[in-house]
Amino acid sequence: MSAERLIYLPLGGAGEIGMNCYVYGYGREDEERLIVVDLGVAFPDMDGSPGVDLIFPDIAWLEARRDRIEAVFITHAHEDHVGATGHLWSRLRVPVHARKFTAAVARRKMDEQGQDPEEVRIASPWPAQIEAGPFKVGFAPISHSIPESSALVIDCPAGRLVHTGDFKRDATPLVGEPFDPALWAEIARPGVKALICDSTNVFTDTEGRSEAVVGPAIQELVVAAPGMVVATTFASNLARVRTLAEAGQAAGRSVVLLGRAMRRMVTEAVEAGVLVDFPKTMPPEDAAKIPRENLMLIVTGSQGERRAASAQLARGKYLGLEMKEGDLFLFSSKTIPGNERGVLNIINAFSEMGVDVVDDSSGRYHVSGHANRPDLKAMHEITAPQFLIPMHGEHRHLREHVKLGTETGIAGVLAPNGTMVDLSGNAPRVAGYVDTGRTYLDGSVQIGALDGIVRERIRLALNGHLVITLIIDEEDEPLGEPWCEVKGLPEKGRSKAPLSEVIEEELGQFLGRADDDLLVDDDKLTEALRRVARNTANSEIGRKPEVTVVISRLS
Amino acid sequence: MSAERLIYLPLGGAGEIGMNCYVYGYGREDEERLIVVDLGVAFPDMDGSPGVDLIFPDIAWLEARRDRIEAVFITHAHEDHVGATGHLWSRLRVPVHARKFTAAVARRKMDEQGQDPEEVRIASPWPAQIEAGPFKVGFAPISHSIPESSALVIDCPAGRLVHTGDFKRDATPLVGEPFDPALWAEIARPGVKALICDSTNVFTDTEGRSEAVVGPAIQELVVAAPGMVVATTFASNLARVRTLAEAGQAAGRSVVLLGRAMRRMVTEAVEAGVLVDFPKTMPPEDAAKIPRENLMLIVTGSQGERRAASAQLARGKYLGLEMKEGDLFLFSSKTIPGNERGVLNIINAFSEMGVDVVDDSSGRYHVSGHANRPDLKAMHEITAPQFLIPMHGEHRHLREHVKLGTETGIAGVLAPNGTMVDLSGNAPRVAGYVDTGRTYLDGSVQIGALDGIVRERIRLALNGHLVITLIIDEEDEPLGEPWCEVKGLPEKGRSKAPLSEVIEEELGQFLGRADDDLLVDDDKLTEALRRVARNTANSEIGRKPEVTVVISRLS
C-alpha cells in the first residue's frame, strides 16, 4: 500500500519569467488531490512566435486530471499570473480564489472569454485560510508592485509550504501591504517544509530599494522639465503609476492616463478600494487645451509595443496629443530582454523630434518589484525552510538560486517546468517528468507551440512562398501551362526576367519531358514540380522558397 | 558663377551603428569630385528583415554620379566598414584604398563576389597621403580593437578634415597602434575644419579602459576553472581573441579556434603580419583527445547567432566537442541591442547542461573598443575642430554627441543619413537632403528595403497564407468547386471542421449566387473571393490571413 505524498509540479514559470502555473498535490500516488497556483500568460515575439496573440502554459496534464483538482489560487493581478484565467478556465472548471482586487481583474478576464465571473471567489487575507481538499491555503500579504500581492501559505498533512509569488522586501511599497518580517517569522514558527521562491533578481547583488525612493527623483525631473512630460511604465505596476501621478500633481501639472490598459487598471484598482487618494486625472480629449508645460501624461508601452501609446506618440499624433522639441519622455521601467530594439526605435524616433528621453540607466527613476539576492537570502533566513524550490525564473535563475540556498545550508531543488518533486520525505526527490510546453492563442484558436503551424509561418517569412497551379485534363495531360505566383520574393533574378515566368518556363519544359507514370501520380508530380521550382528559384535568386503545388484534375 | 564647396554626406552609419558609408565632395555645386569612406554592412533580424542575408547602405545617389567618384577608402576591417565592398564595388568601379591587413580582408570580399581583388590598393600609414582629385587622404593609426585601424586625415582646398573611424583612447591596445595624443596634436596643428567623430559610447560617462586590463582577469578565471573553458567574442575583435588565446596559453591549456570566421580572421591577420607571436593553436579535430581541463576553446557566436559555434555547442556536439557539467563558458563581449534573447537562450541551454556561464555584467572580462564620453571630449580638445559632426551612431547618439560638443563650445551638426552638409563657410550649413535607405541582399539579389518584398514576408509570418484556386470553364461558369490550401494557420476553428473545407464550402455557396458580370471579371472575382475567404477565416479562427487567388480560365 503506497503512502500519501506531497508533490510539486511547475507547468509554467520555472523556465521563463512569465506564464506562471504551479501544481501542488497531496494523497496517494496518482490519486493526489491537486491545487493550482496562478494561470498566467507570456508574450509572443517575432523571432519565435510571429502572429501569436498570447502564450499559455500547456495544461493538458491538469485537464486530464480535472476531477482531482480542488481549486485555483491567484497570487496577484499581473498578467503573467492571472492573464490566462479566462482562456483556460473552461478546461478546468474549478473555483478560482483571489483577493478582492485580483478577483476583480480575474473576473473581467472570465467575462471577456464568456465564462461566469462568479467562479472567481474573493478571499480574505491571512490568517484566513481556504480549505481545498487536504490543503488549507492562506493569502499572506507581501510587498510587490501591485496591490494585494500575496504569498500563499499552503498547509497539508505533510507540513507547511510557503509559495512567495512575486515579492520584494519593501517597508514602504506605496501600494499594497509593506513587507512584514514579524508576520513571516510568525508564519514560519510551526516550521516550513519548503519555500517556493521568486528567482527573478537572483543575479542582482545589491539590496533592493523601496518604491518610495523613486518618487522624489521623478518629482525633481518633472518640476524641472520645460515642456510636456510623458512617462511610461507597465500599467499593472500600480505602485509606479501612483508615483508618477503624484509627481505630476506635485509639479502642478494635469495628469492624463493614456492607453486602454492604463486607464482600465487604475479604474479597477480605485473601484476595488486599493488605490485610495489617487490624483485626479484629466481625460485625453481635454488635454489638448492645456498648455503643454502643465501636462503630465502617463502612458502604456514601456516595452516598445507597437500598438501602445508610447509607440503611437513616437510615430506622430495620438488622441490629439503630440510630442514636440523640448518635451521629456521618461521610461520609468526596465526593458525586458528581447524588447531592447523596439524600445530603442522609440527613443530614436523621439530623438528625431528633439524630445529628451530619460531611461532607467541612472537607476534613479526605476526600482524593481522583485527581491534581489540579499533579499532572497533574508527571506530564506526568516522562513528557515527545510527545502528551497526556486521558481519564477529562467533556467539560469533557478540554478543560481539553488546555489544561493546551498550557501546558507538549505537543500535546494532545481525543478524546471514538468519536474514533479516529491516533498514528503526528509530530502526532496524527483518523482517524474511530465510533458509540458506552451499553448499559443492564435487568433481565437488555442494551438500547441509544437504543432508546426507557427514554424510554417516562420519558414514563409524566411524563405518566401511560391504557389504553382497546374490543370491536368481528362487524358491525364497538362492543360495549358503551369502557373506560378510569388509572395515575398524578388521579382527578378539572375536572368533579369520575371521570376514567375522563368519558373513557369522551366516547369513547362519539365512537363513536356515528363512520362505518363508521373502525370497520373499527384504525389510524385507535386514533388517533382516542387523540386524544379526550388532549383530554378535557387539559380535565379539564390534562395529555395516554400512551395505549394495545386494540381486540378478535370477527370 | 558658383564657388567651390566642401560637402559631407552620410549614406549609412549616421542613424545606426553599422552599415557605414560616408561621402565627401569638393568642387562646384553638383560637380563636386567625390570620395567615399567605408562600405559596410548591417545585419538583419527577424523583426524587421526576416530572411535577408545582409544589409547595405543604398548607394543609388553615388551610382548615379559614378564618374565623379575618385576613390573609396576603408578605415578598418570590421564588417560594418568593409563588409559591402565586394557586393557594391561593381556599381562604383573606382579604386579602393586600405592599409595592408584591411586590404587583405577587402580583397577576399572582392574575390568572393567575383570582382578583381587588385582593385584594392595597399595604403601606407600617415604621413603618407593618397591623392584623389582635390583630396589628399592619409591613414592615421588610431587604437581600436583590430589591427591597422585608422582615422582618415582628409585635406582639400577648404581645409583639413579628421574622420576618426572607430576608435578608443588606448595606450596599450594589444593589437594595432596605441593612441598617440602627440600625433593628433601634430595633425591638428594646421587647424581642423571638421572632426567627423565616432559616437557609439557617448552615453557612457566613465573613461574608457584599456584592452590590457582584461587579460589578467580572464587569465585568473581560466586558471581557476576545473573543466573545459570556452570563450566567445567577435572574431573581428582581434585584440580580444589575442587576449583570450594568451590567457589559455598562460594557463597551460591547448588553444582551439572554433568557427569559420574565427579561424579565417586569425589566419589573415597572421599572414598580413599584424598578429605576431599569436599563441600556437590546435585543430578542433585533435582537441577531442586532450583532457578537457587542458582545453581552451575560442569560438564564434558572441551575439547568439544560430549557426555560430556557441549556439551549436548549446545545442549539443560541434566538431566532436561538447560542453559538460563543470565547464565554463565566457562571453567576453557585449550583447548588441536586439540580440539579448538569443544570447540568453544560449545561457539557459548551458545552464541546463550544468555549465557555468560568465558574462560581461561584472565589467571584468570585457572592455569596449569605442571612445567613451570623456574620451570623446579629449579627442575634441586635442583636435580643436571648427565643427563637430557626430557619426557612427543611432539618432540618439548623434544628438547627444552634438550636445557634448556644445558643452565644450564646438559647433556641432546633427546630420543623419542623407543630410548633405556644406562645410565651406564659417558655419556648417545643411545644403540638402538625399534619398537614402537600405539595400537588402536577399539570397543573391539586391532589393530595396522599401520594395515591399520583405514586408510581404512579414505579413505571411503574422497572418498566415490562404491559397484559393478556381477553374472557370469556356462558358464562364465555375468548373467544379474552388480549392483552398492553408499555410501557417490552425487546421480547425470554431466549427471544428477543417478550415480549408469550411472556406471551400463558403466560397462554393458564394459562387452559386454570383452573377455573370462577376464571373467574367478576374479582378472583381478575385477581390470577392478574397473577401469571403478572409471573413470566413476570421469567424472560424479569429484571424484574417493573406490570400492568394488563382483563377484559371479554360476559354
mmCIF file with all atom_site columns, N, CA and C in Angstrom, chain A residues 46-47 51 340-341 344 348 351-352 354-356 394-396 399 403 442 444 456-457 461 465 487-488 541-543 548, chain B residues 46-47 51 340-341 348 351-352 354-356 394-396 399 403 442 444 456-457 461 465 479 487-488 541-543 548:
data_model
loop_
_atom_site.group_PDB
_atom_site.id
_atom_site.type_symbol
_atom_site.label_atom_id
_atom_site.label_alt_id
_atom_site.label_comp_id
_atom_site.label_asym_id
_atom_site.label_entity_id
_atom_site.label_seq_id
_atom_site.pdbx_PDB_ins_code
_atom_site.Cartn_x
_atom_site.Cartn_y
_atom_site.Cartn_z
_atom_site.occupancy
_atom_site.B_iso_or_equiv
_atom_site.pdbx_formal_charge
_atom_site.auth_seq_id
_atom_site.auth_comp_id
_atom_site.auth_asym_id
_atom_site.auth_atom_id
_atom_site.pdbx_PDB_model_num
ATOM 1   N N  . MET A 1 46  ? 8.436   38.166 -32.504 1.00 0.00 ? 46  MET A N  1
ATOM 2   C CA . MET A 1 46  ? 8.572   37.882 -33.930 1.00 0.00 ? 46  MET A CA 1
ATOM 3   C C  . MET A 1 46  ? 9.563   36.744 -34.159 1.00 0.00 ? 46  MET A C  1
ATOM 4   N N  . ASP A 1 47  ? 10.570  36.640 -33.331 1.00 0.00 ? 47  ASP A N  1
ATOM 5   C CA . ASP A 1 47  ? 11.584  35.610 -33.526 1.00 0.00 ? 47  ASP A CA 1
ATOM 6   C C  . ASP A 1 47  ? 11.008  34.199 -33.459 1.00 0.00 ? 47  ASP A C  1
ATOM 7   N N  . GLY A 1 51  ? 2.830   36.404 -35.050 1.00 0.00 ? 51  GLY A N  1
ATOM 8   C CA . GLY A 1 51  ? 1.388   36.331 -35.268 1.00 0.00 ? 51  GLY A CA 1
ATOM 9   C C  . GLY A 1 51  ? 0.616   35.754 -34.102 1.00 0.00 ? 51  GLY A C  1
ATOM 10  N N  . GLU A 1 340 ? 14.579  45.193 -26.344 1.00 0.00 ? 340 GLU A N  1
ATOM 11  C CA . GLU A 1 340 ? 15.504  46.328 -26.439 1.00 0.00 ? 340 GLU A CA 1
ATOM 12  C C  . GLU A 1 340 ? 15.367  47.090 -27.753 1.00 0.00 ? 340 GLU A C  1
ATOM 13  N N  . ARG A 1 341 ? 15.325  46.330 -28.864 1.00 0.00 ? 341 ARG A N  1
ATOM 14  C CA . ARG A 1 341 ? 15.323  47.002 -30.171 1.00 0.00 ? 341 ARG A CA 1
ATOM 15  C C  . ARG A 1 341 ? 14.080  47.878 -30.336 1.00 0.00 ? 341 ARG A C  1
ATOM 16  N N  . LEU A 1 344 ? 14.481  51.011 -28.239 1.00 0.00 ? 344 LEU A N  1
ATOM 17  C CA . LEU A 1 344 ? 15.462  51.930 -28.824 1.00 0.00 ? 344 LEU A CA 1
ATOM 18  C C  . LEU A 1 344 ? 14.908  52.601 -30.084 1.00 0.00 ? 344 LEU A C  1
ATOM 19  N N  . ASN A 1 348 ? 14.898  56.598 -30.551 1.00 0.00 ? 348 ASN A N  1
ATOM 20  C CA . ASN A 1 348 ? 15.448  57.293 -31.721 1.00 0.00 ? 348 ASN A CA 1
ATOM 21  C C  . ASN A 1 348 ? 14.395  58.147 -32.423 1.00 0.00 ? 348 ASN A C  1
ATOM 22  N N  . SER A 1 351 ? 14.136  61.166 -30.438 1.00 0.00 ? 351 SER A N  1
ATOM 23  C CA . SER A 1 351 ? 15.344  61.952 -30.662 1.00 0.00 ? 351 SER A CA 1
ATOM 24  C C  . SER A 1 351 ? 15.198  62.784 -31.937 1.00 0.00 ? 351 SER A C  1
ATOM 25  N N  . GLU A 1 352 ? 14.617  62.186 -32.969 1.00 0.00 ? 352 GLU A N  1
ATOM 26  C CA . GLU A 1 352 ? 14.405  62.937 -34.224 1.00 0.00 ? 352 GLU A CA 1
ATOM 27  C C  . GLU A 1 352 ? 13.447  64.104 -34.034 1.00 0.00 ? 352 GLU A C  1
ATOM 28  N N  . GLY A 1 354 ? 13.394  65.862 -31.350 1.00 0.00 ? 354 GLY A N  1
ATOM 29  C CA . GLY A 1 354 ? 14.004  66.791 -30.410 1.00 0.00 ? 354 GLY A CA 1
ATOM 30  C C  . GLY A 1 354 ? 13.512  66.609 -28.979 1.00 0.00 ? 354 GLY A C  1
ATOM 31  N N  . VAL A 1 355 ? 12.905  65.458 -28.713 1.00 0.00 ? 355 VAL A N  1
ATOM 32  C CA . VAL A 1 355 ? 12.419  65.160 -27.365 1.00 0.00 ? 355 VAL A CA 1
ATOM 33  C C  . VAL A 1 355 ? 13.563  64.568 -26.540 1.00 0.00 ? 355 VAL A C  1
ATOM 34  N N  . ASP A 1 356 ? 13.694  65.007 -25.292 1.00 0.00 ? 356 ASP A N  1
ATOM 35  C CA . ASP A 1 356 ? 14.711  64.426 -24.421 1.00 0.00 ? 356 ASP A CA 1
ATOM 36  C C  . ASP A 1 356 ? 14.166  63.162 -23.784 1.00 0.00 ? 356 ASP A C  1
ATOM 37  N N  . GLU A 1 394 ? 14.123  31.959 -15.441 1.00 0.00 ? 394 GLU A N  1
ATOM 38  C CA . GLU A 1 394 ? 14.651  31.108 -16.493 1.00 0.00 ? 394 GLU A CA 1
ATOM 39  C C  . GLU A 1 394 ? 15.545  30.064 -15.823 1.00 0.00 ? 394 GLU A C  1
ATOM 40  N N  . HIS A 1 395 ? 16.003  29.103 -16.618 1.00 0.00 ? 395 HIS A N  1
ATOM 41  C CA . HIS A 1 395 ? 16.809  28.036 -16.018 1.00 0.00 ? 395 HIS A CA 1
ATOM 42  C C  . HIS A 1 395 ? 18.014  28.605 -15.271 1.00 0.00 ? 395 HIS A C  1
ATOM 43  N N  . ARG A 1 396 ? 18.663  29.619 -15.884 1.00 0.00 ? 396 ARG A N  1
ATOM 44  C CA . ARG A 1 396 ? 19.853  30.204 -15.252 1.00 0.00 ? 396 ARG A CA 1
ATOM 45  C C  . ARG A 1 396 ? 19.519  30.811 -13.893 1.00 0.00 ? 396 ARG A C  1
ATOM 46  N N  . ARG A 1 399 ? 18.896  27.864 -11.346 1.00 0.00 ? 399 ARG A N  1
ATOM 47  C CA . ARG A 1 399 ? 20.154  27.204 -10.986 1.00 0.00 ? 399 ARG A CA 1
ATOM 48  C C  . ARG A 1 399 ? 20.951  28.069 -10.008 1.00 0.00 ? 399 ARG A C  1
ATOM 49  N N  . LYS A 1 403 ? 22.023  27.494 -5.930  1.00 0.00 ? 403 LYS A N  1
ATOM 50  C CA . LYS A 1 403 ? 23.377  27.744 -5.400  1.00 0.00 ? 403 LYS A CA 1
ATOM 51  C C  . LYS A 1 403 ? 23.326  28.656 -4.185  1.00 0.00 ? 403 LYS A C  1
ATOM 52  N N  . ASP A 1 442 ? -3.830  31.758 -30.944 1.00 0.00 ? 442 ASP A N  1
ATOM 53  C CA . ASP A 1 442 ? -3.538  32.200 -32.303 1.00 0.00 ? 442 ASP A CA 1
ATOM 54  C C  . ASP A 1 442 ? -4.857  32.664 -32.907 1.00 0.00 ? 442 ASP A C  1
ATOM 55  N N  . SER A 1 444 ? -8.316  33.236 -32.453 1.00 0.00 ? 444 SER A N  1
ATOM 56  C CA . SER A 1 444 ? -9.226  32.757 -31.407 1.00 0.00 ? 444 SER A CA 1
ATOM 57  C C  . SER A 1 444 ? -9.027  31.279 -31.099 1.00 0.00 ? 444 SER A C  1
ATOM 58  N N  . GLU A 1 456 ? 5.701   26.894 -39.588 1.00 0.00 ? 456 GLU A N  1
ATOM 59  C CA . GLU A 1 456 ? 5.424   27.086 -41.011 1.00 0.00 ? 456 GLU A CA 1
ATOM 60  C C  . GLU A 1 456 ? 5.408   28.581 -41.360 1.00 0.00 ? 456 GLU A C  1
ATOM 61  N N  . ARG A 1 457 ? 4.823   29.385 -40.468 1.00 0.00 ? 457 ARG A N  1
ATOM 62  C CA . ARG A 1 457 ? 4.813   30.838 -40.719 1.00 0.00 ? 457 ARG A CA 1
ATOM 63  C C  . ARG A 1 457 ? 6.233   31.403 -40.725 1.00 0.00 ? 457 ARG A C  1
ATOM 64  N N  . ALA A 1 461 ? 8.302   33.418 -43.696 1.00 0.00 ? 461 ALA A N  1
ATOM 65  C CA . ALA A 1 461 ? 8.981   34.709 -43.510 1.00 0.00 ? 461 ALA A CA 1
ATOM 66  C C  . ALA A 1 461 ? 10.436  34.629 -43.938 1.00 0.00 ? 461 ALA A C  1
ATOM 67  N N  . HIS A 1 465 ? 7.232   32.447 -50.503 1.00 0.00 ? 465 HIS A N  1
ATOM 68  C CA . HIS A 1 465 ? 6.284   31.391 -50.882 1.00 0.00 ? 465 HIS A CA 1
ATOM 69  C C  . HIS A 1 465 ? 6.039   31.422 -52.381 1.00 0.00 ? 465 HIS A C  1
ATOM 70  N N  . LYS A 1 487 ? 5.161   35.146 -53.584 1.00 0.00 ? 487 LYS A N  1
ATOM 71  C CA . LYS A 1 487 ? 4.864   36.006 -52.435 1.00 0.00 ? 487 LYS A CA 1
ATOM 72  C C  . LYS A 1 487 ? 6.158   36.202 -51.647 1.00 0.00 ? 487 LYS A C  1
ATOM 73  N N  . GLY A 1 488 ? 6.532   37.443 -51.459 1.00 0.00 ? 488 GLY A N  1
ATOM 74  C CA . GLY A 1 488 ? 7.701   37.715 -50.610 1.00 0.00 ? 488 GLY A CA 1
ATOM 75  C C  . GLY A 1 488 ? 9.013   37.287 -51.238 1.00 0.00 ? 488 GLY A C  1
ATOM 76  N N  . ILE A 1 541 ? 17.533  33.446 -57.862 1.00 0.00 ? 541 ILE A N  1
ATOM 77  C CA . ILE A 1 541 ? 17.578  34.440 -56.768 1.00 0.00 ? 541 ILE A CA 1
ATOM 78  C C  . ILE A 1 541 ? 18.363  33.943 -55.556 1.00 0.00 ? 541 ILE A C  1
ATOM 79  N N  . GLY A 1 542 ? 19.008  32.776 -55.677 1.00 0.00 ? 542 GLY A N  1
ATOM 80  C CA . GLY A 1 542 ? 19.864  32.305 -54.588 1.00 0.00 ? 542 GLY A CA 1
ATOM 81  C C  . GLY A 1 542 ? 19.102  31.923 -53.341 1.00 0.00 ? 542 GLY A C  1
ATOM 82  N N  . ARG A 1 543 ? 17.895  31.379 -53.526 1.00 0.00 ? 543 ARG A N  1
ATOM 83  C CA . ARG A 1 543 ? 17.081  31.081 -52.368 1.00 0.00 ? 543 ARG A CA 1
ATOM 84  C C  . ARG A 1 543 ? 16.073  30.003 -52.780 1.00 0.00 ? 543 ARG A C  1
ATOM 85  N N  . THR A 1 548 ? 3.991   25.673 -52.659 1.00 0.00 ? 548 THR A N  1
ATOM 86  C CA . THR A 1 548 ? 2.705   24.970 -52.610 1.00 0.00 ? 548 THR A CA 1
ATOM 87  C C  . THR A 1 548 ? 2.298   24.653 -54.048 1.00 0.00 ? 548 THR A C  1
ATOM 88  N N  . MET B 1 46  ? 14.894  39.121 -37.347 1.00 0.00 ? 46  MET B N  1
ATOM 89  C CA . MET B 1 46  ? 13.600  38.519 -37.650 1.00 0.00 ? 46  MET B CA 1
ATOM 90  C C  . MET B 1 46  ? 12.492  39.577 -37.580 1.00 0.00 ? 46  MET B C  1
ATOM 91  N N  . ASP B 1 47  ? 12.654  40.561 -36.697 1.00 0.00 ? 47  ASP B N  1
ATOM 92  C CA . ASP B 1 47  ? 11.619  41.587 -36.536 1.00 0.00 ? 47  ASP B CA 1
ATOM 93  C C  . ASP B 1 47  ? 11.388  42.388 -37.803 1.00 0.00 ? 47  ASP B C  1
ATOM 94  N N  . GLY B 1 51  ? 14.731  36.650 -43.274 1.00 0.00 ? 51  GLY B N  1
ATOM 95  C CA . GLY B 1 51  ? 15.194  36.001 -44.491 1.00 0.00 ? 51  GLY B CA 1
ATOM 96  C C  . GLY B 1 51  ? 16.253  36.769 -45.252 1.00 0.00 ? 51  GLY B C  1
ATOM 97  N N  . GLU B 1 340 ? 19.725  40.190 -27.292 1.00 0.00 ? 340 GLU B N  1
ATOM 98  C CA . GLU B 1 340 ? 19.670  39.703 -25.907 1.00 0.00 ? 340 GLU B CA 1
ATOM 99  C C  . GLU B 1 340 ? 18.992  38.346 -25.797 1.00 0.00 ? 340 GLU B C  1
ATOM 100 N N  . ARG B 1 341 ? 17.835  38.203 -26.457 1.00 0.00 ? 341 ARG B N  1
ATOM 101 C CA . ARG B 1 341 ? 17.075  36.962 -26.275 1.00 0.00 ? 341 ARG B CA 1
ATOM 102 C C  . ARG B 1 341 ? 17.867  35.757 -26.785 1.00 0.00 ? 341 ARG B C  1
ATOM 103 N N  . ASN B 1 348 ? 20.787  29.841 -21.019 1.00 0.00 ? 348 ASN B N  1
ATOM 104 C CA . ASN B 1 348 ? 19.881  28.888 -20.374 1.00 0.00 ? 348 ASN B CA 1
ATOM 105 C C  . ASN B 1 348 ? 20.158  27.448 -20.822 1.00 0.00 ? 348 ASN B C  1
ATOM 106 N N  . SER B 1 351 ? 23.041  26.405 -18.913 1.00 0.00 ? 351 SER B N  1
ATOM 107 C CA . SER B 1 351 ? 22.617  26.192 -17.527 1.00 0.00 ? 351 SER B CA 1
ATOM 108 C C  . SER B 1 351 ? 22.015  24.797 -17.376 1.00 0.00 ? 351 SER B C  1
ATOM 109 N N  . GLU B 1 352 ? 21.229  24.377 -18.357 1.00 0.00 ? 352 GLU B N  1
ATOM 110 C CA . GLU B 1 352 ? 20.641  23.030 -18.296 1.00 0.00 ? 352 GLU B CA 1
ATOM 111 C C  . GLU B 1 352 ? 21.698  21.940 -18.333 1.00 0.00 ? 352 GLU B C  1
ATOM 112 N N  . GLY B 1 354 ? 24.549  22.263 -16.891 1.00 0.00 ? 354 GLY B N  1
ATOM 113 C CA . GLY B 1 354 ? 25.386  22.413 -15.701 1.00 0.00 ? 354 GLY B CA 1
ATOM 114 C C  . GLY B 1 354 ? 26.661  23.186 -15.960 1.00 0.00 ? 354 GLY B C  1
ATOM 115 N N  . VAL B 1 355 ? 26.686  23.925 -17.061 1.00 0.00 ? 355 VAL B N  1
ATOM 116 C CA . VAL B 1 355 ? 27.864  24.731 -17.405 1.00 0.00 ? 355 VAL B CA 1
ATOM 117 C C  . VAL B 1 355 ? 27.755  26.088 -16.716 1.00 0.00 ? 355 VAL B C  1
ATOM 118 N N  . ASP B 1 356 ? 28.847  26.547 -16.128 1.00 0.00 ? 356 ASP B N  1
ATOM 119 C CA . ASP B 1 356 ? 28.854  27.887 -15.525 1.00 0.00 ? 356 ASP B CA 1
ATOM 120 C C  . ASP B 1 356 ? 29.107  28.923 -16.608 1.00 0.00 ? 356 ASP B C  1
ATOM 121 N N  . GLU B 1 394 ? 23.250  55.759 -33.641 1.00 0.00 ? 394 GLU B N  1
ATOM 122 C CA . GLU B 1 394 ? 21.828  55.951 -33.900 1.00 0.00 ? 394 GLU B CA 1
ATOM 123 C C  . GLU B 1 394 ? 21.522  57.434 -33.701 1.00 0.00 ? 394 GLU B C  1
ATOM 124 N N  . HIS B 1 395 ? 20.305  57.836 -34.018 1.00 0.00 ? 395 HIS B N  1
ATOM 125 C CA . HIS B 1 395 ? 19.978  59.258 -33.912 1.00 0.00 ? 395 HIS B CA 1
ATOM 126 C C  . HIS B 1 395 ? 20.245  59.778 -32.504 1.00 0.00 ? 395 HIS B C  1
ATOM 127 N N  . ARG B 1 396 ? 19.847  58.951 -31.496 1.00 0.00 ? 396 ARG B N  1
ATOM 128 C CA . ARG B 1 396 ? 20.036  59.391 -30.106 1.00 0.00 ? 396 ARG B CA 1
ATOM 129 C C  . ARG B 1 396 ? 21.509  59.629 -29.784 1.00 0.00 ? 396 ARG B C  1
ATOM 130 N N  . ARG B 1 399 ? 22.634  62.960 -31.578 1.00 0.00 ? 399 ARG B N  1
ATOM 131 C CA . ARG B 1 399 ? 22.063  64.132 -30.909 1.00 0.00 ? 399 ARG B CA 1
ATOM 132 C C  . ARG B 1 399 ? 22.816  64.429 -29.611 1.00 0.00 ? 399 ARG B C  1
ATOM 133 N N  . LYS B 1 403 ? 25.309  67.635 -28.390 1.00 0.00 ? 403 LYS B N  1
ATOM 134 C CA . LYS B 1 403 ? 25.208  68.322 -27.085 1.00 0.00 ? 403 LYS B CA 1
ATOM 135 C C  . LYS B 1 403 ? 26.562  68.372 -26.385 1.00 0.00 ? 403 LYS B C  1
ATOM 136 N N  . ASP B 1 442 ? 19.238  39.677 -50.599 1.00 0.00 ? 442 ASP B N  1
ATOM 137 C CA . ASP B 1 442 ? 18.195  38.696 -50.328 1.00 0.00 ? 442 ASP B CA 1
ATOM 138 C C  . ASP B 1 442 ? 18.499  37.488 -51.207 1.00 0.00 ? 442 ASP B C  1
ATOM 139 N N  . SER B 1 444 ? 20.665  35.962 -53.556 1.00 0.00 ? 444 SER B N  1
ATOM 140 C CA . SER B 1 444 ? 21.724  36.535 -54.392 1.00 0.00 ? 444 SER B CA 1
ATOM 141 C C  . SER B 1 444 ? 21.301  37.847 -55.034 1.00 0.00 ? 444 SER B C  1
ATOM 142 N N  . GLU B 1 456 ? 6.034   41.858 -47.320 1.00 0.00 ? 456 GLU B N  1
ATOM 143 C CA . GLU B 1 456 ? 5.102   40.780 -47.666 1.00 0.00 ? 456 GLU B CA 1
ATOM 144 C C  . GLU B 1 456 ? 5.440   39.510 -46.877 1.00 0.00 ? 456 GLU B C  1
ATOM 145 N N  . ARG B 1 457 ? 6.721   39.232 -46.699 1.00 0.00 ? 457 ARG B N  1
ATOM 146 C CA . ARG B 1 457 ? 7.109   38.043 -45.914 1.00 0.00 ? 457 ARG B CA 1
ATOM 147 C C  . ARG B 1 457 ? 6.695   38.200 -44.459 1.00 0.00 ? 457 ARG B C  1
ATOM 148 N N  . ALA B 1 461 ? 4.172   35.881 -42.134 1.00 0.00 ? 461 ALA B N  1
ATOM 149 C CA . ALA B 1 461 ? 4.519   35.340 -40.814 1.00 0.00 ? 461 ALA B CA 1
ATOM 150 C C  . ALA B 1 461 ? 3.488   35.730 -39.768 1.00 0.00 ? 461 ALA B C  1
ATOM 151 N N  . HIS B 1 465 ? -1.132  32.191 -44.689 1.00 0.00 ? 465 HIS B N  1
ATOM 152 C CA . HIS B 1 465 ? -1.405  32.344 -46.114 1.00 0.00 ? 465 HIS B CA 1
ATOM 153 C C  . HIS B 1 465 ? -2.464  31.343 -46.556 1.00 0.00 ? 465 HIS B C  1
ATOM 154 N N  . LEU B 1 479 ? -15.846 25.567 -62.876 1.00 0.00 ? 479 LEU B N  1
ATOM 155 C CA . LEU B 1 479 ? -15.747 24.147 -63.156 1.00 0.00 ? 479 LEU B CA 1
ATOM 156 C C  . LEU B 1 479 ? -15.374 23.463 -61.844 1.00 0.00 ? 479 LEU B C  1
ATOM 157 N N  . LYS B 1 487 ? -1.557  27.656 -45.262 1.00 0.00 ? 487 LYS B N  1
ATOM 158 C CA . LYS B 1 487 ? -0.167  27.601 -44.809 1.00 0.00 ? 487 LYS B CA 1
ATOM 159 C C  . LYS B 1 487 ? -0.053  28.434 -43.536 1.00 0.00 ? 487 LYS B C  1
ATOM 160 N N  . GLY B 1 488 ? 0.413   27.814 -42.467 1.00 0.00 ? 488 GLY B N  1
ATOM 161 C CA . GLY B 1 488 ? 0.657   28.572 -41.247 1.00 0.00 ? 488 GLY B CA 1
ATOM 162 C C  . GLY B 1 488 ? -0.603  29.032 -40.556 1.00 0.00 ? 488 GLY B C  1
ATOM 163 N N  . ILE B 1 541 ? -11.282 31.274 -37.127 1.00 0.00 ? 541 ILE B N  1
ATOM 164 C CA . ILE B 1 541 ? -10.043 31.220 -36.339 1.00 0.00 ? 541 ILE B CA 1
ATOM 165 C C  . ILE B 1 541 ? -9.642  32.582 -35.793 1.00 0.00 ? 541 ILE B C  1
ATOM 166 N N  . GLY B 1 542 ? -10.499 33.592 -35.970 1.00 0.00 ? 542 GLY B N  1
ATOM 167 C CA . GLY B 1 542 ? -10.210 34.906 -35.381 1.00 0.00 ? 542 GLY B CA 1
ATOM 168 C C  . GLY B 1 542 ? -9.033  35.603 -36.013 1.00 0.00 ? 542 GLY B C  1
ATOM 169 N N  . ARG B 1 543 ? -8.843  35.425 -37.313 1.00 0.00 ? 543 ARG B N  1
ATOM 170 C CA . ARG B 1 543 ? -7.664  35.988 -37.950 1.00 0.00 ? 543 ARG B CA 1
ATOM 171 C C  . ARG B 1 543 ? -7.955  36.115 -39.441 1.00 0.00 ? 543 ARG B C  1
ATOM 172 N N  . THR B 1 548 ? -4.046  34.461 -51.576 1.00 0.00 ? 548 THR B N  1
ATOM 173 C CA . THR B 1 548 ? -3.697  34.485 -52.999 1.00 0.00 ? 548 THR B CA 1
ATOM 174 C C  . THR B 1 548 ? -4.776  33.718 -53.758 1.00 0.00 ? 548 THR B C  1
#
